[in-house]
Short mmCIF file of C-alpha atoms in Angstrom, two decimals:
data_model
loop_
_atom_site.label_atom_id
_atom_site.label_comp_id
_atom_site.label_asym_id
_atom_site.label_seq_id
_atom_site.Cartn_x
_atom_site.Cartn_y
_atom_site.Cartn_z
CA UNK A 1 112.26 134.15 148.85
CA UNK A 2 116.05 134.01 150.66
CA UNK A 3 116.92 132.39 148.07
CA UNK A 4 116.09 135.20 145.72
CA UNK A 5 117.15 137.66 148.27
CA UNK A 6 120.46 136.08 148.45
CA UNK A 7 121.30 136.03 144.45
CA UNK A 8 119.75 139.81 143.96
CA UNK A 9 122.49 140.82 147.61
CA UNK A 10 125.57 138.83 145.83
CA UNK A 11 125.03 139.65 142.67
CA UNK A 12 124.51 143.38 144.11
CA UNK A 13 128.23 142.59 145.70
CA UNK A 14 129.92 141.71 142.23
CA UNK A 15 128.40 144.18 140.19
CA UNK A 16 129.65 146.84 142.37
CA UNK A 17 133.36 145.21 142.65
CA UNK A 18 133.65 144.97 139.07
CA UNK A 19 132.50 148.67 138.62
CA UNK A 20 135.22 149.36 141.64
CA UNK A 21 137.87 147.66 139.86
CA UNK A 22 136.98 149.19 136.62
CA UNK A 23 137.08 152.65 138.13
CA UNK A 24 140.87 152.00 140.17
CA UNK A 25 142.25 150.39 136.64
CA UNK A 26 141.40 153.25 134.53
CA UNK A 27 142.80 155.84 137.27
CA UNK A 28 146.14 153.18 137.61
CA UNK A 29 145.64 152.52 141.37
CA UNK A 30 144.74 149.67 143.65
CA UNK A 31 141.57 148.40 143.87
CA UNK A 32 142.29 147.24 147.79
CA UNK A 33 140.81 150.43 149.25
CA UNK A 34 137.58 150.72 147.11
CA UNK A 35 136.95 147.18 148.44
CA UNK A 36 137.65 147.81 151.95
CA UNK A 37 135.68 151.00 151.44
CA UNK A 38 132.51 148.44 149.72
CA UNK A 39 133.06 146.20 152.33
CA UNK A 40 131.95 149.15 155.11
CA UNK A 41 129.52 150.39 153.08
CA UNK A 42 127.68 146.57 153.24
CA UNK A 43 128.72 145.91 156.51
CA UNK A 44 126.85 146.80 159.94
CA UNK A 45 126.17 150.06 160.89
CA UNK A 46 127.12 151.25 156.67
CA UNK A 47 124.89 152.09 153.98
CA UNK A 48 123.50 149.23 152.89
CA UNK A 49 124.20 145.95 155.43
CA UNK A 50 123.28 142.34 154.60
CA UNK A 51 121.68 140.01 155.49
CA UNK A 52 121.02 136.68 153.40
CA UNK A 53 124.40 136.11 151.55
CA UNK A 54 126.74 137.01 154.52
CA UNK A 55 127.52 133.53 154.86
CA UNK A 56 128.27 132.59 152.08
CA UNK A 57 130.50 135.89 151.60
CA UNK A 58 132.08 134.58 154.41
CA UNK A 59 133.20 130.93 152.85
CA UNK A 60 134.66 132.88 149.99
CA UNK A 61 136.10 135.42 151.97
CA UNK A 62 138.11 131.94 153.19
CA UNK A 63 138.62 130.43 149.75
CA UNK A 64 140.05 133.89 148.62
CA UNK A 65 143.11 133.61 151.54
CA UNK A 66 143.63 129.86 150.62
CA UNK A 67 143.94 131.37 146.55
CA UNK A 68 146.36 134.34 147.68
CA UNK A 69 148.59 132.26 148.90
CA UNK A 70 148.40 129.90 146.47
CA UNK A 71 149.38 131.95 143.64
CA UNK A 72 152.01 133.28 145.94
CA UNK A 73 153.66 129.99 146.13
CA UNK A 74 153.42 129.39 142.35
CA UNK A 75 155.68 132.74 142.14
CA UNK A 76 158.33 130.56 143.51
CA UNK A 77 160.12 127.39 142.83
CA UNK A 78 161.96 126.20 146.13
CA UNK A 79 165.33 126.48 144.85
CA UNK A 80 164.54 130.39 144.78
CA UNK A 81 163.45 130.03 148.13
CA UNK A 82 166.67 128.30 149.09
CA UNK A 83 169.00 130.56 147.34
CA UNK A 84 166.72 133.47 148.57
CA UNK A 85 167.68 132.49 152.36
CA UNK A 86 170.98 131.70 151.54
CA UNK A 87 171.62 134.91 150.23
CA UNK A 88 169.30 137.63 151.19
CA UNK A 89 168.64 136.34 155.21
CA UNK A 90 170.27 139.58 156.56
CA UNK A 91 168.37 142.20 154.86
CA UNK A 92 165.29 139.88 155.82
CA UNK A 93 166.00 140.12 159.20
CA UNK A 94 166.35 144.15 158.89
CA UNK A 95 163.17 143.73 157.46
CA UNK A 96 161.11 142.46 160.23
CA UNK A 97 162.97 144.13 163.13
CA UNK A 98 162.56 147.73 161.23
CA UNK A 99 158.62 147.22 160.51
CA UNK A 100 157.82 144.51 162.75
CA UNK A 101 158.86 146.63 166.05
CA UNK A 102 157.09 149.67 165.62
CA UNK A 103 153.54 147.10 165.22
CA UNK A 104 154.34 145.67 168.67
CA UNK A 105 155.14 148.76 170.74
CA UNK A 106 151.93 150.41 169.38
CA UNK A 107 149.67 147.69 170.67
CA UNK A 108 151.73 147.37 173.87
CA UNK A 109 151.49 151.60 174.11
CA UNK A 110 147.83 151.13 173.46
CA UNK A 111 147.51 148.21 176.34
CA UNK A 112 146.13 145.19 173.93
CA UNK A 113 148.36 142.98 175.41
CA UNK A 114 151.25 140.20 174.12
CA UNK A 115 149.24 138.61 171.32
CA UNK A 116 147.67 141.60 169.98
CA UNK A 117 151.11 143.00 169.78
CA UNK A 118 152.33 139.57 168.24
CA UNK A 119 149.73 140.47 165.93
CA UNK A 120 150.02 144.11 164.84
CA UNK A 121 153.70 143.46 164.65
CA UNK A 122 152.87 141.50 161.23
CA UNK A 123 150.25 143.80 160.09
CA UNK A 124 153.04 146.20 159.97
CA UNK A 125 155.63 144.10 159.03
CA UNK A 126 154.18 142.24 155.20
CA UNK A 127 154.57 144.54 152.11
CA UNK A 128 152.02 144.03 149.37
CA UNK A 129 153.16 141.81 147.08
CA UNK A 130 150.11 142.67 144.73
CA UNK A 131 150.41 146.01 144.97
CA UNK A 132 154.03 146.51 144.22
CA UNK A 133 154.42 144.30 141.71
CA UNK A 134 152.09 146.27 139.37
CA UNK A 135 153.11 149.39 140.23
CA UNK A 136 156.99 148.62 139.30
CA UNK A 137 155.29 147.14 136.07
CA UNK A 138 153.00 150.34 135.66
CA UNK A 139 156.59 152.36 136.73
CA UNK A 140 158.37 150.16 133.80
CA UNK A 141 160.99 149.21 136.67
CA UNK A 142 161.15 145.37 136.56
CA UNK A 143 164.61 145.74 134.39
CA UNK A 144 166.38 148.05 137.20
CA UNK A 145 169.13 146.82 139.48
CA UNK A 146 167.22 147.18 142.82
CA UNK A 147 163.87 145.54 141.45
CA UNK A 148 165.86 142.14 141.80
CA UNK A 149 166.90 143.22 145.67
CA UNK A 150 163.01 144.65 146.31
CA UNK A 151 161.49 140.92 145.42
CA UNK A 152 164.29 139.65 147.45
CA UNK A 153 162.35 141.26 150.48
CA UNK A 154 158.98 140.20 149.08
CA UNK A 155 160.29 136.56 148.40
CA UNK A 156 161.79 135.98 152.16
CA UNK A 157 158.34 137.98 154.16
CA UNK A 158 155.95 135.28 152.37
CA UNK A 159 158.16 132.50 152.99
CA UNK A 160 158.29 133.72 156.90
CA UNK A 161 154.58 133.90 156.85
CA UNK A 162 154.52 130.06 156.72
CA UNK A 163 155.94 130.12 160.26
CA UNK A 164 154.23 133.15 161.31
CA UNK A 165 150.90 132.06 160.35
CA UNK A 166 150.69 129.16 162.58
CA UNK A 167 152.09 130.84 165.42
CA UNK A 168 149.54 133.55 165.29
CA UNK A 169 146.98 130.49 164.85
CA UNK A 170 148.42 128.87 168.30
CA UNK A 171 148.08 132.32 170.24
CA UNK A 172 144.85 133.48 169.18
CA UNK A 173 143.26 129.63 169.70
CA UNK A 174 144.90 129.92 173.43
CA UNK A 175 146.96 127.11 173.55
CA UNK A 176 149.23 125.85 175.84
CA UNK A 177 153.14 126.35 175.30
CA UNK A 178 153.27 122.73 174.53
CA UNK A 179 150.31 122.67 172.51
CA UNK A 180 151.49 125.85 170.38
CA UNK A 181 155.01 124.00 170.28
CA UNK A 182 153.79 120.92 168.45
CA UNK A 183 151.59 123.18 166.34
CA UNK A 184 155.18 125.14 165.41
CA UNK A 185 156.90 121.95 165.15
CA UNK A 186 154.30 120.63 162.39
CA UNK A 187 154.35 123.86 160.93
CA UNK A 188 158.33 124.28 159.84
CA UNK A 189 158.44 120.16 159.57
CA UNK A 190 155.55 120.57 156.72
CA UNK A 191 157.84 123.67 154.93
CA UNK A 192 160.78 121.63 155.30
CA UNK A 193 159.04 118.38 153.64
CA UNK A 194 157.67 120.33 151.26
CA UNK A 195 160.56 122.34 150.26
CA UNK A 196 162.96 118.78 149.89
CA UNK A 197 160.12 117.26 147.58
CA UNK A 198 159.76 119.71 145.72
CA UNK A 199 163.74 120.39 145.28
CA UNK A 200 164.28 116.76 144.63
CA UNK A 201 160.77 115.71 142.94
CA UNK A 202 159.24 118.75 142.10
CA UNK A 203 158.95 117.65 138.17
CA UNK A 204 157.56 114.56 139.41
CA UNK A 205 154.53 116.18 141.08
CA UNK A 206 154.09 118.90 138.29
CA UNK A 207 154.21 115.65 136.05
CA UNK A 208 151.47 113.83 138.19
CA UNK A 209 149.44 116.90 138.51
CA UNK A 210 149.94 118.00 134.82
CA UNK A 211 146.94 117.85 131.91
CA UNK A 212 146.49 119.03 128.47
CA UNK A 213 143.08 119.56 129.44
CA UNK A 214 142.93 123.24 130.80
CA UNK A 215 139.32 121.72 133.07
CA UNK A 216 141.22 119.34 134.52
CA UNK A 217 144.24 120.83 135.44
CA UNK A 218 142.06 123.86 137.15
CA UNK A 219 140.16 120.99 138.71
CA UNK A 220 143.33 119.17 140.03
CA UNK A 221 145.31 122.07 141.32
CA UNK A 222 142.39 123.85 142.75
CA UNK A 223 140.73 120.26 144.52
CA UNK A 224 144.49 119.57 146.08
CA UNK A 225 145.02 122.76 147.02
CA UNK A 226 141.57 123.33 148.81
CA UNK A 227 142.06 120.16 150.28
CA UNK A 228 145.30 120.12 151.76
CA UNK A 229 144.78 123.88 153.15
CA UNK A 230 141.64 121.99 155.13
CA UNK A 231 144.02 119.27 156.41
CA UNK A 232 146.40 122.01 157.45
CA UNK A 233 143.88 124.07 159.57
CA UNK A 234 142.54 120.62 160.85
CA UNK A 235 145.84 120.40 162.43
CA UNK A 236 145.60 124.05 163.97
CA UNK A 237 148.80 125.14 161.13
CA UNK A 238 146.76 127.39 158.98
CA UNK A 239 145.01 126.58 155.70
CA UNK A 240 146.91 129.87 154.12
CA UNK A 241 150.14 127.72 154.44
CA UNK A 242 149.04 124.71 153.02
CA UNK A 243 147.78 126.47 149.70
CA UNK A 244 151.71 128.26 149.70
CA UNK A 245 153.07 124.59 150.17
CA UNK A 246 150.97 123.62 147.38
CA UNK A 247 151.83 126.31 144.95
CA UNK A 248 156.12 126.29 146.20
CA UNK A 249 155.56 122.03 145.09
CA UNK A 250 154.23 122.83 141.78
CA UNK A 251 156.57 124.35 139.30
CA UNK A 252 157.33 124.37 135.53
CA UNK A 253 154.66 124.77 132.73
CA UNK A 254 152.51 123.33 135.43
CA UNK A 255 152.75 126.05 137.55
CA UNK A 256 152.35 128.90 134.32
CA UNK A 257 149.45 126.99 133.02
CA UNK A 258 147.72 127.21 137.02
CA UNK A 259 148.57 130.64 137.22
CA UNK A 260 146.97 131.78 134.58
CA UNK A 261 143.90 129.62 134.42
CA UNK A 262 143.22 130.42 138.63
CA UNK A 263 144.24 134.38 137.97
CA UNK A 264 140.75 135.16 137.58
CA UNK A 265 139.19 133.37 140.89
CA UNK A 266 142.06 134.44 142.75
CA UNK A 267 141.00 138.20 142.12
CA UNK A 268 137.21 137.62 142.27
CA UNK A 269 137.73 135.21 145.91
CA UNK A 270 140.05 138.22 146.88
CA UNK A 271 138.00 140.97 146.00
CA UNK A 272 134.80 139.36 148.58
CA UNK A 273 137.77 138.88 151.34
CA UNK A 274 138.37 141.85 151.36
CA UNK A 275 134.48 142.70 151.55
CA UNK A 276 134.42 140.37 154.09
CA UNK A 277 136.64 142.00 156.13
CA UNK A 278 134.89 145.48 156.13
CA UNK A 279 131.73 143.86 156.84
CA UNK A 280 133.29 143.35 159.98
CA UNK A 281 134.55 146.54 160.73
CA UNK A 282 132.01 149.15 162.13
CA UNK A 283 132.54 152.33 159.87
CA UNK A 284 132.28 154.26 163.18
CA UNK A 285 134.42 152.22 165.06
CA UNK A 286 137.53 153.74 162.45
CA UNK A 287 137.83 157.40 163.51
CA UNK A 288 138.77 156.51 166.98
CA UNK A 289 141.84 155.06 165.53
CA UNK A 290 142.57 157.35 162.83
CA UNK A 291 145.39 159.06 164.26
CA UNK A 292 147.06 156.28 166.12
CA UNK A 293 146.78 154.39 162.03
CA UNK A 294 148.32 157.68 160.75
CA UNK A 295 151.05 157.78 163.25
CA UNK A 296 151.52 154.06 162.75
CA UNK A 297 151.50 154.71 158.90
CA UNK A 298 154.58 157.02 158.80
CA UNK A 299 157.17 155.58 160.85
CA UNK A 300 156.13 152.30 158.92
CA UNK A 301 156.60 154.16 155.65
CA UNK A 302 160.22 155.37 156.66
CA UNK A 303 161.14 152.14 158.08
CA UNK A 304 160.43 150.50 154.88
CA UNK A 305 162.26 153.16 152.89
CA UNK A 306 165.12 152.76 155.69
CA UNK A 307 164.81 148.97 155.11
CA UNK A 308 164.73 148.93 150.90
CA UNK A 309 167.58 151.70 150.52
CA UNK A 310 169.56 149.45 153.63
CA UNK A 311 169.30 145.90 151.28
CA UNK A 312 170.20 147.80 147.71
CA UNK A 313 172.98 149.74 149.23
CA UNK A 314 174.70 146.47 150.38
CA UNK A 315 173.71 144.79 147.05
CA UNK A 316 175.99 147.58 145.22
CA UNK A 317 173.04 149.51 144.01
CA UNK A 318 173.49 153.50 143.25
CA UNK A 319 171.88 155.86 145.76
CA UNK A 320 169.12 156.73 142.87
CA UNK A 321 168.03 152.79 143.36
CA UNK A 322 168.21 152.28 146.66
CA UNK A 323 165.82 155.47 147.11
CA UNK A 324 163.73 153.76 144.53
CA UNK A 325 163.81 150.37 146.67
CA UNK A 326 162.42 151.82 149.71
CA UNK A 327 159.78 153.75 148.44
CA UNK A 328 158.70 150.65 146.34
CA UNK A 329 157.96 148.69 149.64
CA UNK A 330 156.04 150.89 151.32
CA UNK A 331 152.25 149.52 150.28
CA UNK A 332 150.55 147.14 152.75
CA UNK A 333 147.82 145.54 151.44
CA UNK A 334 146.45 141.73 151.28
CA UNK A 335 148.56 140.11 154.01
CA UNK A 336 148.04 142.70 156.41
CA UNK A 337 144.49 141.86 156.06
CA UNK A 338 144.60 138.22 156.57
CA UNK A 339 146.54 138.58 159.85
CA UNK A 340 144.17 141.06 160.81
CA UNK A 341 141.53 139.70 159.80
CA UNK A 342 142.40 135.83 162.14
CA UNK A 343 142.57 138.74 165.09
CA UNK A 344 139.34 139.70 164.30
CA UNK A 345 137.41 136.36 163.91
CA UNK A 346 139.21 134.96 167.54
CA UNK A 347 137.97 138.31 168.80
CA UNK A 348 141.36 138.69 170.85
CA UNK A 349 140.72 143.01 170.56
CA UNK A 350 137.60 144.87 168.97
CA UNK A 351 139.80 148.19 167.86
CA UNK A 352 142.47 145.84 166.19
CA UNK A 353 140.34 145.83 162.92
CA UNK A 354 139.28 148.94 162.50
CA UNK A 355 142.73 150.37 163.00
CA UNK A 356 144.43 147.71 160.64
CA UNK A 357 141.81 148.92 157.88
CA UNK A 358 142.33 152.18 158.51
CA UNK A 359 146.02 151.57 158.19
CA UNK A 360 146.13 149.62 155.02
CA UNK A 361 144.16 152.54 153.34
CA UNK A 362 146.34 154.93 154.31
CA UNK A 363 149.49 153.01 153.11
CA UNK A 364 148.03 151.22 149.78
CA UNK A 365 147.00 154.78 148.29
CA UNK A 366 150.07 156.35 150.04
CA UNK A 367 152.29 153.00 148.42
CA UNK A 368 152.69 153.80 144.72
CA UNK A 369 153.09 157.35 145.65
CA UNK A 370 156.36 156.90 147.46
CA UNK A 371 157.12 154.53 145.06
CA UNK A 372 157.12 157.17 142.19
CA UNK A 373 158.20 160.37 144.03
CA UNK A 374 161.04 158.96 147.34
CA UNK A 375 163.79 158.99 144.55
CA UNK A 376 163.03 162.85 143.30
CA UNK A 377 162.29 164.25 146.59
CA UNK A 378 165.45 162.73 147.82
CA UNK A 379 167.01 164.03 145.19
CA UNK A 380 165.82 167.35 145.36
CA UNK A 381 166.48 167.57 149.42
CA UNK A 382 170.24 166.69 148.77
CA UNK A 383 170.25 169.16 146.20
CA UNK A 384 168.99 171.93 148.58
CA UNK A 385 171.72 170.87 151.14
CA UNK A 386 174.60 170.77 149.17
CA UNK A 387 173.51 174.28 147.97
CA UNK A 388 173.01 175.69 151.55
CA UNK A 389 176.28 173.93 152.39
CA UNK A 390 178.30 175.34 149.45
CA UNK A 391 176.55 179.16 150.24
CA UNK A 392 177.88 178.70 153.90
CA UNK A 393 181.30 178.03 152.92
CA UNK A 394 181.65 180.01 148.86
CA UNK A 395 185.29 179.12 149.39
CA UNK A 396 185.34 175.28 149.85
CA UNK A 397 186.06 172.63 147.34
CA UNK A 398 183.32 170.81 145.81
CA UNK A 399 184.01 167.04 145.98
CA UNK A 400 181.99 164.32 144.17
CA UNK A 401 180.43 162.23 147.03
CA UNK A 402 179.12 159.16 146.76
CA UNK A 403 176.63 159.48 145.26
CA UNK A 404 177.55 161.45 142.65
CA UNK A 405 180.03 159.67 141.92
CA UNK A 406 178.00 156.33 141.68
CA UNK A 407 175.54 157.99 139.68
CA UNK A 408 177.85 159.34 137.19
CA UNK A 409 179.37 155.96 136.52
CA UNK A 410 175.39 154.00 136.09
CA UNK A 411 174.37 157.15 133.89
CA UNK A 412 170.19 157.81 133.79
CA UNK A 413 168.05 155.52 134.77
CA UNK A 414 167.28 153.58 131.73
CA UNK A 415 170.96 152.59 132.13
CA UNK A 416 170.31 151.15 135.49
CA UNK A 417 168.41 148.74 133.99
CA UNK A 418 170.13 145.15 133.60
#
């Protein structure tokens, strides 16, 4: 009878995230928000809470993190990594002190203490990579100068989260300085191991790992993967990083041929984390919280805008593309979940999930809007000051600025693309 109970509540669970997904594809949205929203609806104190298959929604809940961040690091090889930091370090660092701050001072404002703030601070900080890579594809953008800049960002905030990760995992298990020293210590030795294999041997491995056999390549890559993100948590560094290890040490067709074979899990694991994590989340446990998460929302938005239009100015971009840049990184989404959601499972603060969900709805429907409309309403505020300016002063001279100027030399947008 559980048994059957179980099937008939999971099988309830899929149904309704395929319909979900269905629905958000055909309306060209995000799916993240339905799910959170599904994942309240099942959870206690929603519509229709479970019972029998909550376990097991839990150990894919898991599996889905440890598949996110693998096909994260199979975006990558880890000379892009290296030329990324080489490179691109200073409008990283703009990044995180622009959207990582405001995170922090909330929580300290709100009196959670140090490692809730630690923790809110990346919650705030991690853009969607998900979510903004399809809407630039949906936008047809991936040709235009500042796309290049915008993954820039994306690139160096996942390759910080394999240091942030296990810091996070040090504070919220309570360890000692020492203690959460060595973890840090394991942590960056592991990256930097990882990153000089897979520079110097990285065909190698791809070769060892590599199979005609579509089975056993899935097999392979999924079994190492899995079982080097368990080793990883074993030693208190997070099993998230050890799946982006895994993927940054695979590249080549090897790392195409995984991608596209694990695509599907990795969106059906993701789709129950993201359950998962509204299951925990009282529905009435989110209005509370609503206004600080709206609050939060908007000076997060225009830091991100500050931070995308900051990078693609000083990468010689016109003032059209850096617009476009920082309203393309506005959309939080799966990362701001998993930090979250380690918060939520050490218990270190019960409003700390409901106001990160409430938050990453806000700014994943709110995400491809800015993303579409920063550049014309930009645009169109300029406009409206350079007429109130010339109706001040009828007899000045009108001089090209900047950005007209720029924009007269790149032409319209399609030729902005490279």
């Amino acid at each position: 009878m559980h048994s059957a109970v179980f099937l008939i509540e999971f099988g309830a669970i899929i149904l309704a995230l395929g319909l979900l997904g269905r629905f958000a594809g055909r309306f060209q949205f995000s799916p993240i928000p339905l799910y959170l929203l599904a994942g309240l609806a099942f959870g206690q104190g929603g519509l229709l809470p479970l019972g029998a298959s909550e376990e097991f929604v839990a150990i894919g809940a898991e599996i889905g993190v440890i598949l996110l961040l693998l096909m994260l690091g199979l975006e990558y090889t880890a000379s892009d990594l290296v030329s990324n930091l080489k490179t691109q370090y200073p409008a990283g660092l703009v990044d995180m002190t622009l959207n990582a701050v405001p995170g922090a001072v909330a929580a300290l404002l709100m009196g959670w203490g140090p490692v809730a703030a630690v923790v809110l601070a990346g919650v705030t900080w991690i853009s969607s990579s998900g979510v903004i890579a399809k809407v630039l594809g949906d936008l047809g953008r991936l040709g235009n100068r500042e796309t290049p800049v915008i993954l820039s960002i994306l690139v160096l905030e996942d390759l910080a989260m394999a240091v942030y990760l296990p810091i996070i995992t040090a504070l919220l298990a309570g360890v000692g300085l020492a203690a959460g020293s060595l973890t840090l210590a394991i942590a960056l030795g592991a990256a930097g191991v990882v990153l000089f294999l897979a520079v110097r041997y990285g065909r190698l491995i791809s070769r060892f790992v590599s199979s005609d056999d579509p089975e056993k390549l899935l097999l392979v890559v999924l079994g190492l993967t899995i079982l080097v993100a368990g080793l990883a948590q074993q030693l208190q560094v997070s099993a998230a990083v050890g799946a982006f290890l895994v993927g940054i040490a695979l590249s080549g067709e090897v790392a195409e041929g995984a991608h596209s074979l694990l695509a599907p899990l990795r969106d059906l694991f993701a789709a129950v984390f993201f359950v998962f994590f509204g299951l925990h989340t009282d529905p009435a446990s989110i209005p509370p919280v609503l206004l600080p998460a709206l609050a939060l929302a908007v000076v997060t938005a225009l830091t991100k805008i500050a931070t995308g239009y900051w990078a693609a100015r000083r990468a010689g971009v016109s003032v059209k593309g850096r617009w476009r840049a920082g309203g393309a990184l506005v959309a939080r989404g799966e990362f701001s979940i998993v930090i979250a959601g380690l918060a939520v499972a050490a218990g270190i603060e019960p409003m700390l999930g409901p106001l990160a969900t409430a938050y990453v709805l806000i700014l994943v429907i709110v995400g491809p809007l800015t993303a579409r409309y920063t550049q014309p309403v930009a645009g169109y505020v300029s406009g409206v000051v350079a007429r109130r300016r010339a109706s001040a002063d009828p007899g000045a001279v009108v001089v090209p600025g900047p950005r007209e100027t720029v924009e007269s030399l790149d032409g319209q947008d399609a030729g902005e693309r490279s």
